[in-house]
Short mmCIF file of C-alpha atoms (C1' of nucleotides) in Angstrom, two decimals:
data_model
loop_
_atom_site.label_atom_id
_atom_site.label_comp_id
_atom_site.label_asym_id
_atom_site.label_seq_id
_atom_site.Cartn_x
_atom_site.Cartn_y
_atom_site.Cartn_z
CA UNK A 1 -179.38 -2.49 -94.78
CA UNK A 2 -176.34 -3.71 -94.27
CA UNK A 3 -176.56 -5.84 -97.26
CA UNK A 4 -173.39 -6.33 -98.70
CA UNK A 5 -171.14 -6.80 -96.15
CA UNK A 6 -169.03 -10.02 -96.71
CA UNK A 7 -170.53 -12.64 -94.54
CA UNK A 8 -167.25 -13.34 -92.87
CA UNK A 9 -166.97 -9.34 -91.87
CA UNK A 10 -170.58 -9.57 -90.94
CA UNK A 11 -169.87 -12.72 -87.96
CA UNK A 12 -166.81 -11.21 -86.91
CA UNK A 13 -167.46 -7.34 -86.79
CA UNK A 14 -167.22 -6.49 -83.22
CA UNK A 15 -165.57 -9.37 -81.56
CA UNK A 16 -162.83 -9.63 -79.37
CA UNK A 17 -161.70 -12.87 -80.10
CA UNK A 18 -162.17 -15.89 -82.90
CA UNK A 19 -161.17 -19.12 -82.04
CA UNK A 20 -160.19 -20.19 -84.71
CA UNK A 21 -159.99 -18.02 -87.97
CA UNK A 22 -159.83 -20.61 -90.13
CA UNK A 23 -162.46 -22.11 -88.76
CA UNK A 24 -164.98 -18.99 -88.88
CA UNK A 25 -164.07 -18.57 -92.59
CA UNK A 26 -164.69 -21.97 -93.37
CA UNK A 27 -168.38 -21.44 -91.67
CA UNK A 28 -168.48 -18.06 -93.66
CA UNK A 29 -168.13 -19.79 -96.76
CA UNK A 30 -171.70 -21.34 -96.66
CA UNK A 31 -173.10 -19.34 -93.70
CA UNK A 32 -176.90 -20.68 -94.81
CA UNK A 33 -178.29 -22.79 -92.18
CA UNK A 34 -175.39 -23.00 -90.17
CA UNK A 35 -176.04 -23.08 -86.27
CA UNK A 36 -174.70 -20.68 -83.48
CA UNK A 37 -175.86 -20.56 -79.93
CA UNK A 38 -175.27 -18.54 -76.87
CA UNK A 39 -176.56 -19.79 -73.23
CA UNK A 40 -177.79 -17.52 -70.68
CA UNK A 41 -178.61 -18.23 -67.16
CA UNK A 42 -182.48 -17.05 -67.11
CA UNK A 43 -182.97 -13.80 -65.16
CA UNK A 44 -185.88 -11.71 -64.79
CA UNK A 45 -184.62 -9.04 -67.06
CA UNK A 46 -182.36 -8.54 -70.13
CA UNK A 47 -179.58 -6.42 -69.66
CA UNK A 48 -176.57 -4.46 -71.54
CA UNK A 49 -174.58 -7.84 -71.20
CA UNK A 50 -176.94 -10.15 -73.00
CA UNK A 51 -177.79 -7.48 -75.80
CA UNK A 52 -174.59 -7.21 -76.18
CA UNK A 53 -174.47 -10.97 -77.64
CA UNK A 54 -178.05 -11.02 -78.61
CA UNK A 55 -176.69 -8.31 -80.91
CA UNK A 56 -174.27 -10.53 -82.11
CA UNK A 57 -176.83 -13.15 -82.50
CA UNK A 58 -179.11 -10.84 -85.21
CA UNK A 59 -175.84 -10.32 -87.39
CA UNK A 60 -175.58 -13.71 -87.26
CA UNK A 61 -179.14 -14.55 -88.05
CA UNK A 62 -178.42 -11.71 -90.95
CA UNK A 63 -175.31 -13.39 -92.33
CA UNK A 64 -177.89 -16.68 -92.34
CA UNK A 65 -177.25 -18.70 -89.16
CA UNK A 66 -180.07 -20.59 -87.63
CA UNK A 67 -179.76 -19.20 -83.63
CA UNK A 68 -180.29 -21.17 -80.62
CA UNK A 69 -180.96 -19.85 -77.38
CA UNK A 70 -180.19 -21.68 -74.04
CA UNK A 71 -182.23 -20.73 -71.29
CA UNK A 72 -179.90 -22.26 -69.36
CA UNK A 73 -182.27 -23.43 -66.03
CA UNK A 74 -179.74 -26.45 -65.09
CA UNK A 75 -176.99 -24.35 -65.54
CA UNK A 76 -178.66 -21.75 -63.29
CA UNK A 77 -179.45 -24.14 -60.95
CA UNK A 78 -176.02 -25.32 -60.31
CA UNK A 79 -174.50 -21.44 -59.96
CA UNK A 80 -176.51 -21.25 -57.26
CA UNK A 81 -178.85 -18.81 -58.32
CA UNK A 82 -182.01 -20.09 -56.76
CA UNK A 83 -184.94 -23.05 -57.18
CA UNK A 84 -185.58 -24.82 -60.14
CA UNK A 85 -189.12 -23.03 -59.91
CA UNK A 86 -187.83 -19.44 -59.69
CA UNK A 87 -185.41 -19.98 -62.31
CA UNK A 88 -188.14 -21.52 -64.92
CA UNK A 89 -190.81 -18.50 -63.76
CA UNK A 90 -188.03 -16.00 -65.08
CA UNK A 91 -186.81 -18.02 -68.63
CA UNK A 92 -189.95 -17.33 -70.22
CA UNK A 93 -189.62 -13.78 -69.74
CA UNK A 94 -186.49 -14.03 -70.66
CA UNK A 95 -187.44 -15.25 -73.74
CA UNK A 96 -190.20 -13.17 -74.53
CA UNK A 97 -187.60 -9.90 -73.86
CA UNK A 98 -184.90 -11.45 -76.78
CA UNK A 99 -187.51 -11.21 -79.46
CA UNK A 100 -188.99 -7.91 -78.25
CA UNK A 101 -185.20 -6.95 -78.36
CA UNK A 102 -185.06 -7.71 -82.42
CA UNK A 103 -184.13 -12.17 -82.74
CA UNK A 104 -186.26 -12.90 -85.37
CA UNK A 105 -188.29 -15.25 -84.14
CA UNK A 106 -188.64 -17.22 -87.15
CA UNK A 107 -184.83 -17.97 -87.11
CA UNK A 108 -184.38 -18.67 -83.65
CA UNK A 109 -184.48 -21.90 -81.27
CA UNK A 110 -185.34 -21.18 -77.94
CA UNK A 111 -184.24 -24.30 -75.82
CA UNK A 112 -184.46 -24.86 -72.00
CA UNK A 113 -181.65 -27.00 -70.53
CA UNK A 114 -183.43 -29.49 -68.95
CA UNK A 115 -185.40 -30.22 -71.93
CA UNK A 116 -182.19 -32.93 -72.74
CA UNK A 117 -179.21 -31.99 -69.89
CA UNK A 118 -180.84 -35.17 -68.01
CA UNK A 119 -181.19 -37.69 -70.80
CA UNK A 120 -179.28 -40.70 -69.99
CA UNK A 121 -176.79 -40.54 -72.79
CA UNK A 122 -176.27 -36.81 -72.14
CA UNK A 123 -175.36 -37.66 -68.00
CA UNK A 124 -172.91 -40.58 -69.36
CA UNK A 125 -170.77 -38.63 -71.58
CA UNK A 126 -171.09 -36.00 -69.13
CA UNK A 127 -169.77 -38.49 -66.46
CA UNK A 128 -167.35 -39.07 -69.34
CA UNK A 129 -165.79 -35.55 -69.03
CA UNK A 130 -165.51 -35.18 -65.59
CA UNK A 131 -163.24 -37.91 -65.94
CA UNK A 132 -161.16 -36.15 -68.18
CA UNK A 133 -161.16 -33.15 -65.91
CA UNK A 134 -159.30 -31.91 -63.03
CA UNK A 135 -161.18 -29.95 -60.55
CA UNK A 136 -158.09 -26.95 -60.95
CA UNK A 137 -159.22 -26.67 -64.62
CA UNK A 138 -162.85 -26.50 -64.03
CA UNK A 139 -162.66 -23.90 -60.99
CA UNK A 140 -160.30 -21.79 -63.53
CA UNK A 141 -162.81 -22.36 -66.28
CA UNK A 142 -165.89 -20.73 -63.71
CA UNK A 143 -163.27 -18.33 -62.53
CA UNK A 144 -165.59 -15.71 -63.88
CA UNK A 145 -168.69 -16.89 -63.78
CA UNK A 146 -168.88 -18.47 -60.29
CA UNK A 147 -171.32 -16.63 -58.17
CA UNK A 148 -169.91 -16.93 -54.18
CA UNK A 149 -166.51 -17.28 -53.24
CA UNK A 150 -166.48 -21.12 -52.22
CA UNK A 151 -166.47 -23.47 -55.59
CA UNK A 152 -169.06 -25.89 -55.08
CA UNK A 153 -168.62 -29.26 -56.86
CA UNK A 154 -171.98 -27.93 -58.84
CA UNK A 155 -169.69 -25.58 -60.48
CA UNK A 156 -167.29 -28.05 -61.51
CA UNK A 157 -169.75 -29.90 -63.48
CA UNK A 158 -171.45 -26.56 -64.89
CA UNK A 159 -168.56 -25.43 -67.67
CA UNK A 160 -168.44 -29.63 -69.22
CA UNK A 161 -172.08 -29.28 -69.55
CA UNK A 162 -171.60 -26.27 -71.25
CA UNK A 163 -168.95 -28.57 -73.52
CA UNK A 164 -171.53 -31.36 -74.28
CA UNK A 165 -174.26 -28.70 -74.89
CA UNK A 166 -172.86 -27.70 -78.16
CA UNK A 167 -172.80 -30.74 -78.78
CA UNK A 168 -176.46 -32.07 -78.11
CA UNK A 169 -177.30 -28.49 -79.80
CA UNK A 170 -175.77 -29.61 -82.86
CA UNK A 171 -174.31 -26.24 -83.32
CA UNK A 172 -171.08 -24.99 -85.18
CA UNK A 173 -169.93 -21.81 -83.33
CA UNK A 174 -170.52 -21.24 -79.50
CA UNK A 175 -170.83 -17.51 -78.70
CA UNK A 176 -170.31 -16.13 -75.94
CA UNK A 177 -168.90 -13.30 -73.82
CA UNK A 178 -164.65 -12.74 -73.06
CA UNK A 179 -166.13 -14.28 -69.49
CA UNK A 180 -166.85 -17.62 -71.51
CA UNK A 181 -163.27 -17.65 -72.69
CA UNK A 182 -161.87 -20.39 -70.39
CA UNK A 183 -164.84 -22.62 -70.61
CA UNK A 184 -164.81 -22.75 -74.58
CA UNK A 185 -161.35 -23.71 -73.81
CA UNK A 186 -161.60 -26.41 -71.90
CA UNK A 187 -164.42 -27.32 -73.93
CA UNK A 188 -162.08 -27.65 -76.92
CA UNK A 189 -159.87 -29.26 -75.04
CA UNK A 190 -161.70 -32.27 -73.38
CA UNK A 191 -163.77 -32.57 -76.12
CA UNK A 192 -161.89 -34.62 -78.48
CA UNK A 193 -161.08 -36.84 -76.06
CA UNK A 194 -164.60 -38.52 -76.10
CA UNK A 195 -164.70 -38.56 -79.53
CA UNK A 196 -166.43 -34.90 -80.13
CA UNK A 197 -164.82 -31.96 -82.50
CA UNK A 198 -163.81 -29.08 -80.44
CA UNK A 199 -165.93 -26.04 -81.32
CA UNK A 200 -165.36 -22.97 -82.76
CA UNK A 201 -165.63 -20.27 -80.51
CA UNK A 202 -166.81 -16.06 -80.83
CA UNK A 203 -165.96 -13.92 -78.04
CA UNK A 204 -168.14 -11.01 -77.75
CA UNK A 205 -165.92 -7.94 -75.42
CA UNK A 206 -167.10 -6.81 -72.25
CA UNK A 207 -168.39 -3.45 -71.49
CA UNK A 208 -166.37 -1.40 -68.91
CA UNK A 209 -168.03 -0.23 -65.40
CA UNK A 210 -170.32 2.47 -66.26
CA UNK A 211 -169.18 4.86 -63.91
CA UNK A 212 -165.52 4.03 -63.82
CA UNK A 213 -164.62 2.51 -66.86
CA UNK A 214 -162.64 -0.29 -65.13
CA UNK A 215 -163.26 -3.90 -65.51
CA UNK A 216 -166.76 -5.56 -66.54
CA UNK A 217 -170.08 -4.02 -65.60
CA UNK A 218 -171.34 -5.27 -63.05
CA UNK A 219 -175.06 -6.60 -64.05
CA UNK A 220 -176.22 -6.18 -60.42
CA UNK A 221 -179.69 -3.85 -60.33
CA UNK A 222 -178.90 -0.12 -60.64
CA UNK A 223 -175.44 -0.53 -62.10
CA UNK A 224 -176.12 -2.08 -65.11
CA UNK A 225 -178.53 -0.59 -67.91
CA UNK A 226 -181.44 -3.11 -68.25
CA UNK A 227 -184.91 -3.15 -69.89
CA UNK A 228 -186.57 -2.22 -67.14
CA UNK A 229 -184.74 1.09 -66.43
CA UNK A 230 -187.22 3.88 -67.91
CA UNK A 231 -186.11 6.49 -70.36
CA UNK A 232 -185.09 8.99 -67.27
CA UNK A 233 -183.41 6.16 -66.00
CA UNK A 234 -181.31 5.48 -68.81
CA UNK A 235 -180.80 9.14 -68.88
CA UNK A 236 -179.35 9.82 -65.75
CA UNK A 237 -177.28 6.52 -65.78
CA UNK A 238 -175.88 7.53 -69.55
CA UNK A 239 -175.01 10.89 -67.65
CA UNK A 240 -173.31 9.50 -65.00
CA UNK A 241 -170.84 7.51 -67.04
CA UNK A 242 -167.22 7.64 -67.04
CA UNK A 243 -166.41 9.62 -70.16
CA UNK A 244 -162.89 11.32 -70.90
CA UNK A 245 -163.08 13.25 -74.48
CA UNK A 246 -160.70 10.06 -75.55
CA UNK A 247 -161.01 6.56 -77.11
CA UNK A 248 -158.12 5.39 -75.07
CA UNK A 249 -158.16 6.69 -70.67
CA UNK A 250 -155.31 6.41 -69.00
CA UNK A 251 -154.99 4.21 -66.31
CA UNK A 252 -156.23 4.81 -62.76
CA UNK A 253 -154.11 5.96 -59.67
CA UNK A 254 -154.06 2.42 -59.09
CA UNK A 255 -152.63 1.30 -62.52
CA UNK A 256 -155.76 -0.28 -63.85
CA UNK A 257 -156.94 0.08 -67.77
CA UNK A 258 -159.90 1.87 -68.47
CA UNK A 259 -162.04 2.11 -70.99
CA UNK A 260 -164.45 4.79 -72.47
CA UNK A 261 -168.14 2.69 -71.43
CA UNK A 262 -169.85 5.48 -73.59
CA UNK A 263 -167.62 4.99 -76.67
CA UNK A 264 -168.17 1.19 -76.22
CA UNK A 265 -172.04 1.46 -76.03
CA UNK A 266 -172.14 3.36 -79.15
CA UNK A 267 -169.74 0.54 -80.93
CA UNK A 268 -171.10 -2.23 -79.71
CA UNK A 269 -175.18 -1.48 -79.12
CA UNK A 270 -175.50 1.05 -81.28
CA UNK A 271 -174.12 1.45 -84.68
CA UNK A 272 -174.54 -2.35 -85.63
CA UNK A 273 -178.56 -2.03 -84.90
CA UNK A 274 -178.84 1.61 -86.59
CA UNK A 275 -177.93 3.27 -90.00
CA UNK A 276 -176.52 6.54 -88.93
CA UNK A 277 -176.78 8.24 -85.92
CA UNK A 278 -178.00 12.16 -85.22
CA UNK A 279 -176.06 14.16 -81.95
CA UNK A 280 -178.77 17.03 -81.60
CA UNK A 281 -176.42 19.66 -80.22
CA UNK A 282 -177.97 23.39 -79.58
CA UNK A 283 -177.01 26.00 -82.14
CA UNK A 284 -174.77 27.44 -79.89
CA UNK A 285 -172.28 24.64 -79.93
CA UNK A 286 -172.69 24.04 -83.39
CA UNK A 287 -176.11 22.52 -84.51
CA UNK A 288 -176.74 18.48 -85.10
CA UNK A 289 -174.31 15.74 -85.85
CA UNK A 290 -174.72 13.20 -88.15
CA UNK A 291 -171.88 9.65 -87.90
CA UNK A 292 -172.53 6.83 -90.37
CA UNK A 293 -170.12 4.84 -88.18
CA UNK A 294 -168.40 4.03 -85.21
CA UNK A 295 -165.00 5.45 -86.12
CA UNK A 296 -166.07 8.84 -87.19
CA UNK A 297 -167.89 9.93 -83.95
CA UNK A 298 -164.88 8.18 -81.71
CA UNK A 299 -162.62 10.52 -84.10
CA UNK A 300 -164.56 13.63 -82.99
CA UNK A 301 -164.92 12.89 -79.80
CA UNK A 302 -160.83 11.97 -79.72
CA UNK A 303 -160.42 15.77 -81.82
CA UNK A 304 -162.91 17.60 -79.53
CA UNK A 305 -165.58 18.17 -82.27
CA UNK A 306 -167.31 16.31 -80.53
CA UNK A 307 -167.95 17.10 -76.65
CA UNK A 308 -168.95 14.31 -74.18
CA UNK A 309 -172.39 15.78 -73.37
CA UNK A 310 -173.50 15.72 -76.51
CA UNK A 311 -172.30 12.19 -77.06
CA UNK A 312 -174.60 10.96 -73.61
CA UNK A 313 -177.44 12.90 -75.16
CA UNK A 314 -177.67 10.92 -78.15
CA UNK A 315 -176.19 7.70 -76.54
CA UNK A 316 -179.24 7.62 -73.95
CA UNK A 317 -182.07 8.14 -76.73
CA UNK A 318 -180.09 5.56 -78.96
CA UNK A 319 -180.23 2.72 -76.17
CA UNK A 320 -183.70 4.17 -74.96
CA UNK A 321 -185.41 3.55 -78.40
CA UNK A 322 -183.27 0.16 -78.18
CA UNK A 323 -185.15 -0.67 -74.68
CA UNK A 324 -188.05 0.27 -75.36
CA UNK A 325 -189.86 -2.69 -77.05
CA UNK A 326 -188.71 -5.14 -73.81
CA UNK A 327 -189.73 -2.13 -71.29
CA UNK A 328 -193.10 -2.16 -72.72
CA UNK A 329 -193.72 -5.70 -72.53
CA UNK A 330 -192.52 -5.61 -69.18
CA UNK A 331 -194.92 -2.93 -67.62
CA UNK A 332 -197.98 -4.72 -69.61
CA UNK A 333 -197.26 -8.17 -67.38
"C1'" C B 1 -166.32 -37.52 -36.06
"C1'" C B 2 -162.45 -34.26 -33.68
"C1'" G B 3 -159.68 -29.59 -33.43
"C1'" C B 4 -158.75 -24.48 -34.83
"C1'" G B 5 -160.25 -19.77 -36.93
"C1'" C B 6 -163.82 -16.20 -38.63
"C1'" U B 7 -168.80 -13.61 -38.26
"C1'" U B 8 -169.10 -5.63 -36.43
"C1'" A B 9 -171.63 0.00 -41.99
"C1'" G B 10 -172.68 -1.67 -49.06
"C1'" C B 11 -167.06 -3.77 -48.99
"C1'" U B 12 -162.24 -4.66 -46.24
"C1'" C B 13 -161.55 -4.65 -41.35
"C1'" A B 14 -160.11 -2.30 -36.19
"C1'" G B 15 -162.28 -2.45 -31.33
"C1'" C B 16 -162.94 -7.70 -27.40
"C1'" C B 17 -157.44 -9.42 -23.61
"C1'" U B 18 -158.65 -5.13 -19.15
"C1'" G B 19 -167.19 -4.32 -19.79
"C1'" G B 20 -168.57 2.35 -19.79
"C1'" C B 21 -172.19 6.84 -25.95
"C1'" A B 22 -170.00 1.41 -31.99
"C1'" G B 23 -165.14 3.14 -35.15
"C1'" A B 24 -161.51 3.68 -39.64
"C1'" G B 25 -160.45 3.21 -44.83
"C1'" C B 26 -162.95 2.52 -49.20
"C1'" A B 27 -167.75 2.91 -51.45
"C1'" G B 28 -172.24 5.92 -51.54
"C1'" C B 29 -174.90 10.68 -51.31
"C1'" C B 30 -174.91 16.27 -51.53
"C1'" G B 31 -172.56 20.76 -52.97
"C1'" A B 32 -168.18 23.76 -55.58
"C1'" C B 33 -165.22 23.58 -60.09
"C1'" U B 34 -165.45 21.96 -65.10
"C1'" G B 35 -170.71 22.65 -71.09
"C1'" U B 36 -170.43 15.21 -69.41
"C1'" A B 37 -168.19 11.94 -66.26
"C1'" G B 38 -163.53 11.58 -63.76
"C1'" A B 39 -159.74 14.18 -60.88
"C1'" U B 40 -159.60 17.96 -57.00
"C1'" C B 41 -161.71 20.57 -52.88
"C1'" G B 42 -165.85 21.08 -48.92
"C1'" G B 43 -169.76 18.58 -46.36
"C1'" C B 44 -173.02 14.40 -45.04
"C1'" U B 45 -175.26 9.55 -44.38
"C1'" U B 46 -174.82 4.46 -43.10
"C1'" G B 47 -175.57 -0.59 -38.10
"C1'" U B 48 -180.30 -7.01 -35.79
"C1'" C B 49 -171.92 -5.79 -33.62
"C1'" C B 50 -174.63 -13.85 -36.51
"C1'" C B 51 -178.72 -15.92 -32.92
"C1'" C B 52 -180.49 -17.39 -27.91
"C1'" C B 53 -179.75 -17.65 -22.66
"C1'" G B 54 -176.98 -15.94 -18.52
"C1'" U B 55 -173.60 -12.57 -15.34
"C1'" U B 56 -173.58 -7.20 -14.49
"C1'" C B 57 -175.84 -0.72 -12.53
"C1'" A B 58 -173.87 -1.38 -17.62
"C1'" A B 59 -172.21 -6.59 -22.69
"C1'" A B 60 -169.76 -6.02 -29.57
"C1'" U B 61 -166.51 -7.11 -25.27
"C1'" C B 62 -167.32 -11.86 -19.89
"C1'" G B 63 -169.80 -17.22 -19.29
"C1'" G B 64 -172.97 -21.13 -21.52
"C1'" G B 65 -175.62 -23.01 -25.75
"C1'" G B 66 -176.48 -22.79 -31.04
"C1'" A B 67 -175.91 -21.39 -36.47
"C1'" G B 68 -173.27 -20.21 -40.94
"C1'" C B 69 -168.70 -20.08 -43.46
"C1'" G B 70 -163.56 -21.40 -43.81
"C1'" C B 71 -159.23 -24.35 -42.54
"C1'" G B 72 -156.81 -28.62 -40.56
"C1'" G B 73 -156.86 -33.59 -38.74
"C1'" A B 74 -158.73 -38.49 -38.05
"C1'" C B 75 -160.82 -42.90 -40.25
"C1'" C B 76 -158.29 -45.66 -44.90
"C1'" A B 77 -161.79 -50.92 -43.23
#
RNA sequence: CCGCGCUUAGCUCAGCCUGGCAGAGCAGCCGACUGUAGAUCGGCUUGUCCCCCGUUCAAAUCGGGGAGCGCGGACCA
């Protein structure tokens, strides 16, 4: 596959942000049996948002990372996102849907928080950062991740246990979304000052609103593109999509940046889990497509080679055959 | 513990004073135009007016009680 790509190209391909480079290359250096994680608060079903890091979990895996996943329950818990017992019923799944997604399971740690976020030693040096935190910092930290308007005191703790968990994971880079930013931040901030190294961080970008191609996609049922949506789902959401024949929209009336949500499906779900891709395109347009990467098809699209239409077409039946593993062990529960 | 404010469509809110068919903007949906979407036109939908009791021919609106959320104050032994 993808064989030869430099193991430092490999870990970074596709990322918004490295924090630091230095410290990625020195990890790239020896990438066997290093440790990465990413934490998720479980849901009932995987959507474009956690492929999106999952994705950057397999190249890790392929560049010869050991992966951990937090099914983060406490974390959950604390956001407000229901009972402990509703949030454990949907981890599982949740699990279950990252290896049908393509994490080898061989090479990858699936951990529930409150396997060790209670241990004694765990609350004390987590007693230990909230003493080197102001609330301001921690309710900018959750700025983005808060669910509700009102910052509860839960969610002041929630981003230092996300600190100390790369910690008690034992792992050297923390992945994450650009959401995560501010919490891997503070994380490498407070840190030190209890005697820990401050981690190295990946950012992974956020996809633009699917039908506006403003801001983050909202992962709220029916917006988002999840493994339950079926292929004439996926379909008529692809269809539906914001998607100007460019790479690079122009603003809104209202002066916000938008992005091309199709484009950035095929960059960041598509090429890195297949070889080439095929645009079927009737005769009368021109016959089939073939793009061995990214920048090619954006190219034609950007030159009008390539129209939009054709682009959903393949984009849907791209991310369909992507879905379809997790959809199928869905509908057999 | 005390005081003040808010609660009406998916969202932001108007309407309440002075009771009389529940509204606007945005969103959403449907068509037209584009070989996608958007933009632009044209059309359409949307309700436990927070809950209970009372007054009234008639209550979102008035009176009483309660809830949730927010804000402020008090206490500083």
């Amino acid at each position: 596959m993808h064989s030869r790509m430099d193991a430092y190209e490999r870990i970074t391909r596709n990322v918004s942000e490295v924090v630091t480079e230095d410290e990625v290359r020195a990890l790239a250096e020896q990438p066997e049996g290093k440790r990465a994680y990413v934490g998720y608060e479980p849901s009932g079903v995987l959507h474009i948002g956690h492929m999106l890091t999952a994705t950057k979990l397999i190249d890790l895996q392929e560049a010869g990372f050991e992966v951990t996943v937090l099914l983060a329950d406490v974390h959950a818990y604390l956001n407000d996102k229901g009972t402990f017992e509703e949030i454990r019923e949907t981890a599982d799944r949740m699990r279950e849907q990252f290896v049908a997604y393509g994490l080898d399971e061989e090479r990858t740690e699936f951990v529930l928080g409150s396997e060790f976020q209670f241990d004694r030693e765990y609350v004390l040096d987590l007693h230990a950062l909230e003493l080197e935190t102001s609330m301001a910092r921690a309710e900018r930290a959750m700025a983005e991740i808060k669910s509700g308007e009102t910052a509860k005191v839960s969610q002041a703790v929630y981003p230092l246990m996300q600190a100390l968990d790369i910690v008690y994971l034992d792992v050297d880079l923390a992945v994450g979304g650009m959401e995560q930013r501010k919490v891997h931040m503070l994380a490498r901030d407070t840190l030190p000052s209890i005697g820990e190294e401050a981690p190295t961080c990946l950012h992974t970008p956020l996809i633009a609103d699917l039908s506006t191609g403003v801001g983050k996609m909202s992962s709220s049922a029916g917006v988002t593109i999840s493994m339950e949506d079926s292929t004439a789902d996926i379909r008529e959401k692809v269809n539906r999509a914001y998607c100007p024949p460019t790479r690079d929209p122009e603003p809104d009336d209202d002066g916000n940046e938008r992005e091309n949500p199709v484009l950035q499906i095929f960059e960041y779900h598509v090429f890195p889990r297949f070889e080439a891709v095929v645009v079927e395109r009737p005769e009368k347009y021109g016959g089939d497509l073939t793009y061995d990467d990214y920048e090619s098809l954006a190219a034609d699209l950007e030159s009008g080679e390539l129209h939009p239409a054709d682009a959903k077409g393949a984009l849907a039946a791209y991310l369909d055959e992507l879905i379809a593993p997790g959809r199928e062990m869905i509908r057999s529960e």
